[in-house]
Coordinates of C-alpha atoms and ligand atoms in Angstrom, one line a residue:
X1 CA 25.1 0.0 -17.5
X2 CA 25.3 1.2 -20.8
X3 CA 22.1 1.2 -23.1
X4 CA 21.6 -1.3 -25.9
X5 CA 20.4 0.9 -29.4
X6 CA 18.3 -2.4 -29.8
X7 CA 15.1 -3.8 -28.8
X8 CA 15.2 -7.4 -27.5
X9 CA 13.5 -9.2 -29.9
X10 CA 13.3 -13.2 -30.9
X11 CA 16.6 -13.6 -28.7
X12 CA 18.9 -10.9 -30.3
X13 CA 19.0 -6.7 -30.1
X14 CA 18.2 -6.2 -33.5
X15 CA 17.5 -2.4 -34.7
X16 CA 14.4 -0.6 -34.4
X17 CA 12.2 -0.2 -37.8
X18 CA 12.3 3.6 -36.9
X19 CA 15.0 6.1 -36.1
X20 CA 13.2 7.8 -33.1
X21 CA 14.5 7.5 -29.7
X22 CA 14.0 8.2 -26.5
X23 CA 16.5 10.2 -24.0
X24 CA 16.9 8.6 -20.5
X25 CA 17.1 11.4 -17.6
X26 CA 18.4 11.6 -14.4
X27 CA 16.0 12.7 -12.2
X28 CA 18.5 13.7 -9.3
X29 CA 20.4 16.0 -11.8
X30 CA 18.7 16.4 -14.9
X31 CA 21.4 15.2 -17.0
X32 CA 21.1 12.7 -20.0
X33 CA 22.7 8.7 -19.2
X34 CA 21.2 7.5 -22.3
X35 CA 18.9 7.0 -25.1
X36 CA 17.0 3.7 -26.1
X37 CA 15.1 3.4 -29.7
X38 CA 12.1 4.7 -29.1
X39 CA 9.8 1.6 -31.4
X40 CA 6.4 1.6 -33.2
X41 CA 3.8 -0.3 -34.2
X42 CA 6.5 -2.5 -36.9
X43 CA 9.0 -3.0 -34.0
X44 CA 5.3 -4.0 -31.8
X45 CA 4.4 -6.6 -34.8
X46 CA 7.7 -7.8 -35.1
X47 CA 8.1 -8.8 -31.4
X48 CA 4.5 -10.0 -31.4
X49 CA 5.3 -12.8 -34.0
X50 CA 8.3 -14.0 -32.0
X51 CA 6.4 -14.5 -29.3
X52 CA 3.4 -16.3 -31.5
X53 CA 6.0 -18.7 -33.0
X54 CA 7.2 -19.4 -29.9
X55 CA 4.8 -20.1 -28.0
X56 CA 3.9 -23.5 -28.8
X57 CA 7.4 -25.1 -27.9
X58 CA 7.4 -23.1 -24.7
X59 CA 3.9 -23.8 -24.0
X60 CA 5.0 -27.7 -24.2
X61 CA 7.8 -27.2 -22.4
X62 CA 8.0 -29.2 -18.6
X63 CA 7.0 -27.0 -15.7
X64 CA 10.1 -28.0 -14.3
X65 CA 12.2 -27.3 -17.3
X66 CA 10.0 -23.4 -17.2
X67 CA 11.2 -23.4 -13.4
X68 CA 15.1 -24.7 -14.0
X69 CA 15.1 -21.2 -16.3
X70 CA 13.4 -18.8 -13.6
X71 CA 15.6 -20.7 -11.1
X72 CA 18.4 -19.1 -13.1
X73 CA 17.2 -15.5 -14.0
X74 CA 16.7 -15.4 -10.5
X75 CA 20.2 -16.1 -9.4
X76 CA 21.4 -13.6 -12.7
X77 CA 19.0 -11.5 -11.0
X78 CA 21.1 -11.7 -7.7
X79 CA 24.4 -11.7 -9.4
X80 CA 24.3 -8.4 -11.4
X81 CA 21.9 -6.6 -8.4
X82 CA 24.8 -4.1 -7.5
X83 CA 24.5 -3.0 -11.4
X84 CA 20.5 -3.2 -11.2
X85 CA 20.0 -1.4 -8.5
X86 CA 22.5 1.8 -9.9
X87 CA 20.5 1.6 -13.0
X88 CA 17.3 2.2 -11.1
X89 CA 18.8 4.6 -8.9
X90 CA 20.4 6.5 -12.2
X91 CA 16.9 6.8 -14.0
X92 CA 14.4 6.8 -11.3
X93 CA 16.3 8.5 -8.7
X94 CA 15.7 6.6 -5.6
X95 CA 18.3 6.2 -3.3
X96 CA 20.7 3.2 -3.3
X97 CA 19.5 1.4 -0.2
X98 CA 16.1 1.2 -1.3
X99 CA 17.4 0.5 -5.3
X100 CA 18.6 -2.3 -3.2
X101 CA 16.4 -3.5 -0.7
X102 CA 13.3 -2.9 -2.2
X103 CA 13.9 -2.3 -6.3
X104 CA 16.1 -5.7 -6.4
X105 CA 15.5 -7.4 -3.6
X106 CA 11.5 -7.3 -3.8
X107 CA 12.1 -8.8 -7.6
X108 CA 14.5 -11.5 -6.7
X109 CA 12.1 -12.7 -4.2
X110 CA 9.5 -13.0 -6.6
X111 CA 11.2 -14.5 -9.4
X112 CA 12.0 -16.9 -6.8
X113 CA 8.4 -17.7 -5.6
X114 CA 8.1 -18.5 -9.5
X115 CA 10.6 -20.6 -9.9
X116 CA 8.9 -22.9 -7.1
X117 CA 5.6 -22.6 -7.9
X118 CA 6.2 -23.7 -11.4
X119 CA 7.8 -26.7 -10.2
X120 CA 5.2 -27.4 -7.8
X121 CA 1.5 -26.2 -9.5
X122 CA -0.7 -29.2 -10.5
X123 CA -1.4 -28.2 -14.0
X124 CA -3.7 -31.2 -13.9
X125 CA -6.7 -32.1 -11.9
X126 CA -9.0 -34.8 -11.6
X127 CA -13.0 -33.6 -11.4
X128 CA -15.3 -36.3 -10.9
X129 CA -15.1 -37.9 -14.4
X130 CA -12.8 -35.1 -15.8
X131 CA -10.0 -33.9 -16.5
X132 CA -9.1 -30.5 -15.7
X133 CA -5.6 -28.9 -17.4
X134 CA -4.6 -25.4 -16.5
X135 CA -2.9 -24.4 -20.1
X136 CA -1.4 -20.9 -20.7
X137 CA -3.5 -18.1 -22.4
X138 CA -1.1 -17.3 -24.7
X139 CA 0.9 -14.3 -26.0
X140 CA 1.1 -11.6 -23.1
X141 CA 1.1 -7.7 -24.1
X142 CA 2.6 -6.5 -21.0
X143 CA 2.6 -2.6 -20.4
X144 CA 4.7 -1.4 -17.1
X145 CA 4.9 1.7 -15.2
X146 CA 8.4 3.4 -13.8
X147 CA 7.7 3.3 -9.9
X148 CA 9.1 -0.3 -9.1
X149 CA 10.5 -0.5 -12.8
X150 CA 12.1 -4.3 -12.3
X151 CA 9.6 -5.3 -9.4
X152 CA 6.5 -4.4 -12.0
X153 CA 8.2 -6.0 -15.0
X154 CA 9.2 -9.4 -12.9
X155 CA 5.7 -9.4 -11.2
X156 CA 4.2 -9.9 -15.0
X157 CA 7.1 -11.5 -16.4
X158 CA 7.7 -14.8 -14.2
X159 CA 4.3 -15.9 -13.6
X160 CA 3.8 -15.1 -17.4
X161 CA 6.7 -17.5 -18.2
X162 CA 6.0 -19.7 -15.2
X163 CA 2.5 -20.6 -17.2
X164 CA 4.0 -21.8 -20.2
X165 CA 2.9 -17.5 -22.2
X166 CA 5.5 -15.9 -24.2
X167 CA 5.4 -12.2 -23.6
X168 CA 6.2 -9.0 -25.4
X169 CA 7.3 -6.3 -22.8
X170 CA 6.7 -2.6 -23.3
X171 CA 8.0 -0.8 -20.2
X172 CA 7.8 2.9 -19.1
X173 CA 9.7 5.6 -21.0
X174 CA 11.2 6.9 -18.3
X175 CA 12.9 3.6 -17.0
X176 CA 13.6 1.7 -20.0
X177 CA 17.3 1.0 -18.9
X178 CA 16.4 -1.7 -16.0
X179 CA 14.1 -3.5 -18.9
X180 CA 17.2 -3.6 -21.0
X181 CA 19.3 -5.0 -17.7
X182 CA 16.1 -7.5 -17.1
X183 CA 16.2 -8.7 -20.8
X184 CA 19.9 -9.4 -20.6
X185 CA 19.5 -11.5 -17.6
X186 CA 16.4 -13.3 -19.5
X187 CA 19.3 -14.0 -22.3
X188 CA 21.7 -15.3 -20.0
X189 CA 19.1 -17.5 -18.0
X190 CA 18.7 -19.3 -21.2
X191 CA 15.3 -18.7 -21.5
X192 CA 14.6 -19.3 -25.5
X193 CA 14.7 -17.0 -28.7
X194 CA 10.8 -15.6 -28.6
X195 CA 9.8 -16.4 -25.3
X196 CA 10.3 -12.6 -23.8
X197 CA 10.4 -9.8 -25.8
X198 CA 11.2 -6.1 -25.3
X199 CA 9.6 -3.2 -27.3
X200 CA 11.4 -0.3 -25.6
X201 CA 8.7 3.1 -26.6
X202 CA 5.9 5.7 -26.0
X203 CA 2.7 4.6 -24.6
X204 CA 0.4 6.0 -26.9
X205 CA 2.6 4.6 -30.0
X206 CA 4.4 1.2 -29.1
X207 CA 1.9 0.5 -25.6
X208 CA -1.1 0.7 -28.1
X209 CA 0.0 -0.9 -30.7
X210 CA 0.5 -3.5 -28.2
X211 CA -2.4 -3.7 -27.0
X212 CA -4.2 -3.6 -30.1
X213 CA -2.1 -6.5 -31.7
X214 CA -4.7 -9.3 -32.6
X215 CA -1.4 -11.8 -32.2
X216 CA -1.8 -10.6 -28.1
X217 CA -4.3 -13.2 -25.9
X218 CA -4.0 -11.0 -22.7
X219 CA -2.8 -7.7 -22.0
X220 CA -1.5 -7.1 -18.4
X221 CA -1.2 -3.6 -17.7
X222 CA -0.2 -1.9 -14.6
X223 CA 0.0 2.4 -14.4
X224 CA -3.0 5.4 -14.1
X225 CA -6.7 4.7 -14.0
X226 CA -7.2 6.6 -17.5
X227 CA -4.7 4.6 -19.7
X228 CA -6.2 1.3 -17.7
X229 CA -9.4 2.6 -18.9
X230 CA -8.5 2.7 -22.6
X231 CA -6.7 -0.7 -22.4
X232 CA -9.8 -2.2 -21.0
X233 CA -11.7 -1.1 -23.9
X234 CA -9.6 -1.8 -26.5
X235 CA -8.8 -5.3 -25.3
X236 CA -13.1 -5.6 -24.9
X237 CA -13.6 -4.7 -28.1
X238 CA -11.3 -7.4 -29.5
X239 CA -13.0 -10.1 -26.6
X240 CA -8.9 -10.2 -24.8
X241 CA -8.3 -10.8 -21.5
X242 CA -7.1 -7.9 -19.7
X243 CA -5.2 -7.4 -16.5
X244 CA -5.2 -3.9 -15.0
X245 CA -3.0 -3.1 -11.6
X246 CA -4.3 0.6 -11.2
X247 CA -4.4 3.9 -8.7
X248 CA -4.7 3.6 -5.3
X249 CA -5.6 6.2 -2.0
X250 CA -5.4 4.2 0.7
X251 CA -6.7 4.4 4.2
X252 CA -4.1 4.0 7.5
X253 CA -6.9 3.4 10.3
X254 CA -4.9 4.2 13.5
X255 CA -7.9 2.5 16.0
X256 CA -7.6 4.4 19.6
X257 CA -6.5 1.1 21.3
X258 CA -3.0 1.1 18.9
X259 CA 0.5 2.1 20.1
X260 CA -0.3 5.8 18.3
X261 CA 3.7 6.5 18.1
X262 CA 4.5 3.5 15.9
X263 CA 1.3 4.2 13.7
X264 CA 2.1 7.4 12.6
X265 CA 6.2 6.7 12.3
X266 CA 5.3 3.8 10.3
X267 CA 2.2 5.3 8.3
X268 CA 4.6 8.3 7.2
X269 CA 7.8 6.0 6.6
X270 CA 5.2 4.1 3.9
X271 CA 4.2 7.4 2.1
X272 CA 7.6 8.8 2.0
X273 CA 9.3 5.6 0.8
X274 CA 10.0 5.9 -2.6
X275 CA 9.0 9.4 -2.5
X276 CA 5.3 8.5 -2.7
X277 CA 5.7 7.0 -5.9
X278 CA 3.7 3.6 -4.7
X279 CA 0.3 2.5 -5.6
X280 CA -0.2 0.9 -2.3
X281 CA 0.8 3.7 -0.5
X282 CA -1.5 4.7 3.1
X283 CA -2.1 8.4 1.6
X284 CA -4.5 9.0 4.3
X285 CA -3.8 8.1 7.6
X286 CA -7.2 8.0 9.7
X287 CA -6.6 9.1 13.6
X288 CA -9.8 9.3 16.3
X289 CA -10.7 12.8 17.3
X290 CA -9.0 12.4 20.8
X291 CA -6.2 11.5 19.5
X292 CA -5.9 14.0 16.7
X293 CA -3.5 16.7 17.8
X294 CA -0.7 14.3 19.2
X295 CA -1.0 12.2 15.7
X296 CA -0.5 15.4 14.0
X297 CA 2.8 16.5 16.1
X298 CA 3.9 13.3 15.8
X299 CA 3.7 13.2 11.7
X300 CA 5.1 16.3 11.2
X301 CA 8.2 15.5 13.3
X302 CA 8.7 12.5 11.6
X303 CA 8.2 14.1 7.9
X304 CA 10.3 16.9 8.9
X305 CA 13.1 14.0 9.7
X306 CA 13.1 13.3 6.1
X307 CA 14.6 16.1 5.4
X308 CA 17.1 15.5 2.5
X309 CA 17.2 11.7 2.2
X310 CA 13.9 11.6 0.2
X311 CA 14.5 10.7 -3.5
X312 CA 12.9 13.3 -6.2
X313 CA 10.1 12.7 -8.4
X314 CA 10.7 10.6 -11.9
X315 CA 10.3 13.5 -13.8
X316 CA 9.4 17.2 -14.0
X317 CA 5.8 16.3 -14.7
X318 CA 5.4 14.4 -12.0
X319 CA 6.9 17.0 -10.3
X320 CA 4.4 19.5 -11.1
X321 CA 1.3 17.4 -10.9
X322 CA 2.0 17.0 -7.3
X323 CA 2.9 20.9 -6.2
X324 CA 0.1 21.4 -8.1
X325 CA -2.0 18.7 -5.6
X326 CA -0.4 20.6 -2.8
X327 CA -1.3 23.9 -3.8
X328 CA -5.0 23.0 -4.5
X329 CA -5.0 21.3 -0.8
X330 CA -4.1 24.7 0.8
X331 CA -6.6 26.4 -1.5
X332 CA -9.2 24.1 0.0
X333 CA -8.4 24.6 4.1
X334 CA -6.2 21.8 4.4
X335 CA -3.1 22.7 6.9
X336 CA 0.1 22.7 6.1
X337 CA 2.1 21.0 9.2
X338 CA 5.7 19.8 7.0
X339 CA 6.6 20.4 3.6
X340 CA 4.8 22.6 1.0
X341 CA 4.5 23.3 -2.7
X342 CA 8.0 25.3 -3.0
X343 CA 10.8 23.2 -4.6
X344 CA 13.4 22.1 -2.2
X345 CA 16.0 22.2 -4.4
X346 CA 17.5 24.1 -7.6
X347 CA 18.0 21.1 -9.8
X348 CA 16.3 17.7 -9.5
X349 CA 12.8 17.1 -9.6
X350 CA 12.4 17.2 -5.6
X351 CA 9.1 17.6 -3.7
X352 CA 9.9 18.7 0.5
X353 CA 7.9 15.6 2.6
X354 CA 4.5 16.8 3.2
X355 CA 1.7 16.8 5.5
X356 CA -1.7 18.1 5.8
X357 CA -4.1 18.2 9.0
X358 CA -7.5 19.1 8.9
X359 CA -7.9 17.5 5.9
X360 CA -11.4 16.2 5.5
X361 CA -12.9 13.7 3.5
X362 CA -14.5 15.0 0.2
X363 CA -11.0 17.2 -0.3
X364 CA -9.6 16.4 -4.0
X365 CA -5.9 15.6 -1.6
X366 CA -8.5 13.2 0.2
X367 CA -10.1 12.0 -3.0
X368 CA -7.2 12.2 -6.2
X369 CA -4.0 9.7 -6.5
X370 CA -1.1 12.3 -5.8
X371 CA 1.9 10.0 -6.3
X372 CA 3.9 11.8 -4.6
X373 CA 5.3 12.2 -0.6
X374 CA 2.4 13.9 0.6
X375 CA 0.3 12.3 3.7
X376 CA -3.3 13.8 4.7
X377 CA -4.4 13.1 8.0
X378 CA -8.1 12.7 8.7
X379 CA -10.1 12.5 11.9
X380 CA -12.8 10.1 12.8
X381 CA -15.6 10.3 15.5
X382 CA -16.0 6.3 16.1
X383 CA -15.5 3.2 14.4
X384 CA -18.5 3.6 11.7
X385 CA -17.1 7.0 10.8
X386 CA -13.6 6.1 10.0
X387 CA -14.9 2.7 7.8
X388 CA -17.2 5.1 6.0
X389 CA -14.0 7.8 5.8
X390 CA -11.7 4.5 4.3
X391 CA -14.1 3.3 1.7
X392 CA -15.4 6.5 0.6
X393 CA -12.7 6.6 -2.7
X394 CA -13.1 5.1 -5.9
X395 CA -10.6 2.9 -5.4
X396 CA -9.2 -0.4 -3.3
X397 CA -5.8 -1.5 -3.7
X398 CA -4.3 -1.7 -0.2
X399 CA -4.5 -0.4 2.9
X400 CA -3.6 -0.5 7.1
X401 CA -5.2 -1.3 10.3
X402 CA -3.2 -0.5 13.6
X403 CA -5.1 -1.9 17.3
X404 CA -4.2 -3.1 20.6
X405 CA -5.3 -5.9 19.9
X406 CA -5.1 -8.3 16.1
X407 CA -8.6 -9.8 16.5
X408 CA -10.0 -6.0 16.3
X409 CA -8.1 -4.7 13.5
X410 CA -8.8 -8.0 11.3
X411 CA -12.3 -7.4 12.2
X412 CA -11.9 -3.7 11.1
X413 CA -10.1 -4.9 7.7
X414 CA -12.9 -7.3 6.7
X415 CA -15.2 -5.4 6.2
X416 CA -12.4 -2.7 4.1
X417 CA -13.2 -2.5 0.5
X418 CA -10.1 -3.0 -0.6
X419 CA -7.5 -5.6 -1.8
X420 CA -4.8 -6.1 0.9
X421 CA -4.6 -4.8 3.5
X422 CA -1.9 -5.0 6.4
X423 CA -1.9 -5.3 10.4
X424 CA -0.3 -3.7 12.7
X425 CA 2.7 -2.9 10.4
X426 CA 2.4 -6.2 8.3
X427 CA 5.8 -7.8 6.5
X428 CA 5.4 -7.8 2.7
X429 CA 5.0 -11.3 1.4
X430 CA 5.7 -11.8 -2.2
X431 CA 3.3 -15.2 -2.0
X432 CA 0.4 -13.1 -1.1
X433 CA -2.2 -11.4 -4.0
X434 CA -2.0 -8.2 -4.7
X435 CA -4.9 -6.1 -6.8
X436 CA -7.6 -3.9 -6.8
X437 CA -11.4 -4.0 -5.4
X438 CA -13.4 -1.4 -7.6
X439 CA -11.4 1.2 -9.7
X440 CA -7.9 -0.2 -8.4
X441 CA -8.1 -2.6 -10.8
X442 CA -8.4 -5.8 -12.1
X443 CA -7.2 -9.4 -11.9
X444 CA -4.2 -10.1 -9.1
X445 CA -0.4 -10.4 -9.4
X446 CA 1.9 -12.6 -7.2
X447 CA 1.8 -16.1 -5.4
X448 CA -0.5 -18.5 -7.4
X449 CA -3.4 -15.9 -7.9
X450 CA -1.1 -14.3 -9.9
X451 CA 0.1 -17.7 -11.6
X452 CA -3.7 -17.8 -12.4
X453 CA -4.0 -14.4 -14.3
X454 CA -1.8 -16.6 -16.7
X455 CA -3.7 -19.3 -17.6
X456 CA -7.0 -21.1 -19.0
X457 CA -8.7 -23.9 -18.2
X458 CA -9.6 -27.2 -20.3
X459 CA -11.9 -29.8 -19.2
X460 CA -12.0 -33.0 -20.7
X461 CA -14.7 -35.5 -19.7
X462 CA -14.4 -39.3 -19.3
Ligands
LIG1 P1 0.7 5.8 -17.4 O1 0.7 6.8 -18.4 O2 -0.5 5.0 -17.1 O3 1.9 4.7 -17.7 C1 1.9 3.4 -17.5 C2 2.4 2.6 -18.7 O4 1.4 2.7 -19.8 C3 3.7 3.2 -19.3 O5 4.5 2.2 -19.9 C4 3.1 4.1 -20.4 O6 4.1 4.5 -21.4 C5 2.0 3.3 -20.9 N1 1.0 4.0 -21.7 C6 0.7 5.3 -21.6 N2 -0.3 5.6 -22.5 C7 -0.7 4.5 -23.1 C8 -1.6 4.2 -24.1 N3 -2.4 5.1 -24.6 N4 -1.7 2.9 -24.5 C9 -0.9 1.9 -24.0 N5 0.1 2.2 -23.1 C10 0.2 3.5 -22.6 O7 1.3 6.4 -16.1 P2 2.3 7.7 -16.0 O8 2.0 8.7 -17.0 O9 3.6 7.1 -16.0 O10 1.9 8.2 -14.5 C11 0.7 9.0 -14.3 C12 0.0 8.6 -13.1 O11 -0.3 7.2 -13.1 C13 0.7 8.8 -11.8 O12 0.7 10.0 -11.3 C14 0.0 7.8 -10.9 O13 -1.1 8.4 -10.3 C15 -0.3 6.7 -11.8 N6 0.6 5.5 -11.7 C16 0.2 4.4 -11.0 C17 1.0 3.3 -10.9 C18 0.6 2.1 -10.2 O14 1.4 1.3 -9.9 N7 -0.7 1.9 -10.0 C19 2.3 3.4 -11.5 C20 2.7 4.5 -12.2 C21 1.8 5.6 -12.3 P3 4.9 5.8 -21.2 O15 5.9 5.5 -20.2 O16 5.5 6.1 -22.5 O17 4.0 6.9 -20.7
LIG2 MG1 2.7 8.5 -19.3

């Protein structure tokens, strides 16, 4: 697609206040597809007071008249996916199957689920001698990361709009283009001037501003554990509601009773997809002692399969930060069994499929978010050992549980510290929440928890 020198405000590109901009990579090639206006705190104000004027109408809107409108981005959504999903693949560099599959299809699915459950959510309820209404919070700041760049926009955007919020959207430098192809399909779904606005910038200029903006009621934020941390404070300090979606390292528990082949193919499918780039990803797959040496064969076969279908990094930071995690596992005693720290590639911000044995517990690989396609295998001496090796991160955000048998592994799961977590190779359901127990985060997106994130509560009592 070709990039609007606009931002998306009040229901028309108009220009940015400022003439900086910002110069859209390919990470495949390093070549330049395009430059969007890189905004500021005016361009932030501006878009802010759209969405505070047009809140009320929206607000008063029918649910069924918010879900006629999502019904209709969704299907713009499914018309122009071919053009979506090269966009994504053009400046996050994934390869088109999964641009399709997963960066589009994952989206549609969810705008979907909105669609419905705006239509069907009792905004009302009766409470003994009240009245309960469910109203929207308000204007949404909403701050988005590049990994899933539509997925993380819609997951904020339909529930937001679903609700009855207006939003203003600041989305990730480095994918900027699929927010400009999401705000044209918002246009065309005749969704009205104000309701969803997009302030295309830098975090620490337009993303602050944004959050900072007394006009914004709740600021949903998904991306690193230390920019989460500076949004919760700012939005603490001015008494918001915040919403943070954060890191992950998350345990794959292979129990001795599983089928150990599928485990492992599946456990290193999930950290290669999207080459590592996933919160949710099972960074550490967890493999009894017995059982150890054949998991280990068995991972670096599959990594080495990867070979050169694996997408590079998003940019050459990222690309540094994790050869830089890779060489400070070796420097620690973790083993090398695929990949490595050496650049696969000439151009392109590649990383080689990698995976580490003997890799035990207290290890920064074992500890840190990489964000990247590198898998560390662990070993466990029983059950108690392997919860204590699972829960021993600062975070929660997701997580696997493989046995012979379901009633085990749920029983294993419960008592996981973290916020979803799937059996025995689990579909994904975009009905079910999706968050963070301790530094993972904060709040829940998708289904009707995530419809909830969205909205307050008034009791009135007869
Ligand atoms: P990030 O800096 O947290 O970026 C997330 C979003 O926040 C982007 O839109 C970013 O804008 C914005 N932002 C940055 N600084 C801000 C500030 N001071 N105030 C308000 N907004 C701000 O993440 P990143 O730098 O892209 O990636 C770094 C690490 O974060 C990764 O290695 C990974 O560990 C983690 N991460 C996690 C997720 C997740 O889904 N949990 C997603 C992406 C990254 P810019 O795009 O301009 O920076
Ligand atoms: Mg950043």
């Amino acid at each position: 697609m070709k990039a609007h020198d606009g931002m998306y405000i009040d229901g028309t590109w108009r220009p940015a206040a400022g003439r900086d901009v910002i110069e859209v990579v390919n990470p495949a090639d390093e070549q330049v597809i395009g430059q969007v206006p890189a905004g500021d705190a005016r361009d932030v104000d501006t878009a802010v007071r759209a969405a505070r004027a047009a809140l009320p109408g929206w607000a008063a809107t029918p649910p069924a008249e918010r879900a006629a409108r999502l019904a209709a981005l969704r299907d713009l959504l499914v018309a122009r996916a071919g053009e979506i999903a090269e966009t994504v693949t053009a400046e996050l560099g994934s390869p088109p199957k999964l641009s399709q599959t997963v960066h589009v299809g994952a989206p549609i699915a969810v705008a979907g689920s909105y669609a419905e459950l705006a239509a069907a959510h009792a905004f009302e309820e009766r409470v003994g001698n009240s009245t309960v209404y469910q109203e929207p919070i308000g204007v949404v700041g909403a701050i988005t990361p590049w990994n899933y760049p539509l997925h993380q926009i819609v997951a904020k955007v339909a529930p937001a709009l679903a609700a009855g919020c207006t939003v203003v959207l600041k989305p990730a430098e480095d994918t900027p283009l699929t927010a400009q192809a999401f705000a044209e399909a918002v246009h065309e779904a005749g969704v009205p001037a104000g309701v969803f606005n997009l302030v295309t910038g830098l975090g620490p200029v337009a993303g602050q501003a944004l959050a900072e903006h007394p006009g914004v009621d709740l600021v949903s934020f998904t991306g690193s554990t230390a920019v989460g941390r500076k949004i919760a404070a700012i939005a603490g300090a001015a008494v918001k509601k915040v919403a943070l979606e954060l890191g992950g390292k998350s345990a794959n528990v292979i129990l001795p009773s599983a089928d150990l082949a599928r485990a492992v193919n599946v456990g290193v499918a999930n950290v290669m997809s999207n080459s590592g780039q996933t919160c949710s990803a099972w960074t550490r797959m967890l493999v009894h002692r017995d059982q150890y040496d054949e998991a280990v064969a068995l991972a670096a076969a599959a990594a080495a399969k990867y070979g050169d279908r694996i997408g590079p990094l998003v940019n050459a930071k990222q690309q540094a930060r994790v050869r830089g995690y890779i060489e400070k596992g070796v420097a620690e005693g973790a083993r090398l069994v695929a990949g490595g720290p050496e650049a696969p590639r000439e151009r392109g911000y590649f990383v080689s499929p990698t995976v580490f044995a003997d890799v035990t517990p207290g290890m920064t690989i074992a500890q840190e978010e990489i964000f990247g396609p590198v898998l560390s295998i662990l070993a466990y001496q029983d059950e108690e050992d392997a919860l204590r090796i699972a829960n021993g991160t600062v975070y929660g955000l997701a997580g696997a549980v493989w046995a012979g048998d379901e009633a085990e592994a749920v029983a294993f799961a419960r008592r996981m510290e973290t916020g979803q977590v799937d059996i025995n190779g689990g579909r994904f359901n975009p009905l079910a929440p999706f968050g963070g127990y301790k530094q993972s985060g904060v709040g829940r997106e998708l289904g009707v928890h995530g419809l909830a994130e969205y909205l307050q509560t008034k009791s009135l009592q007869f």
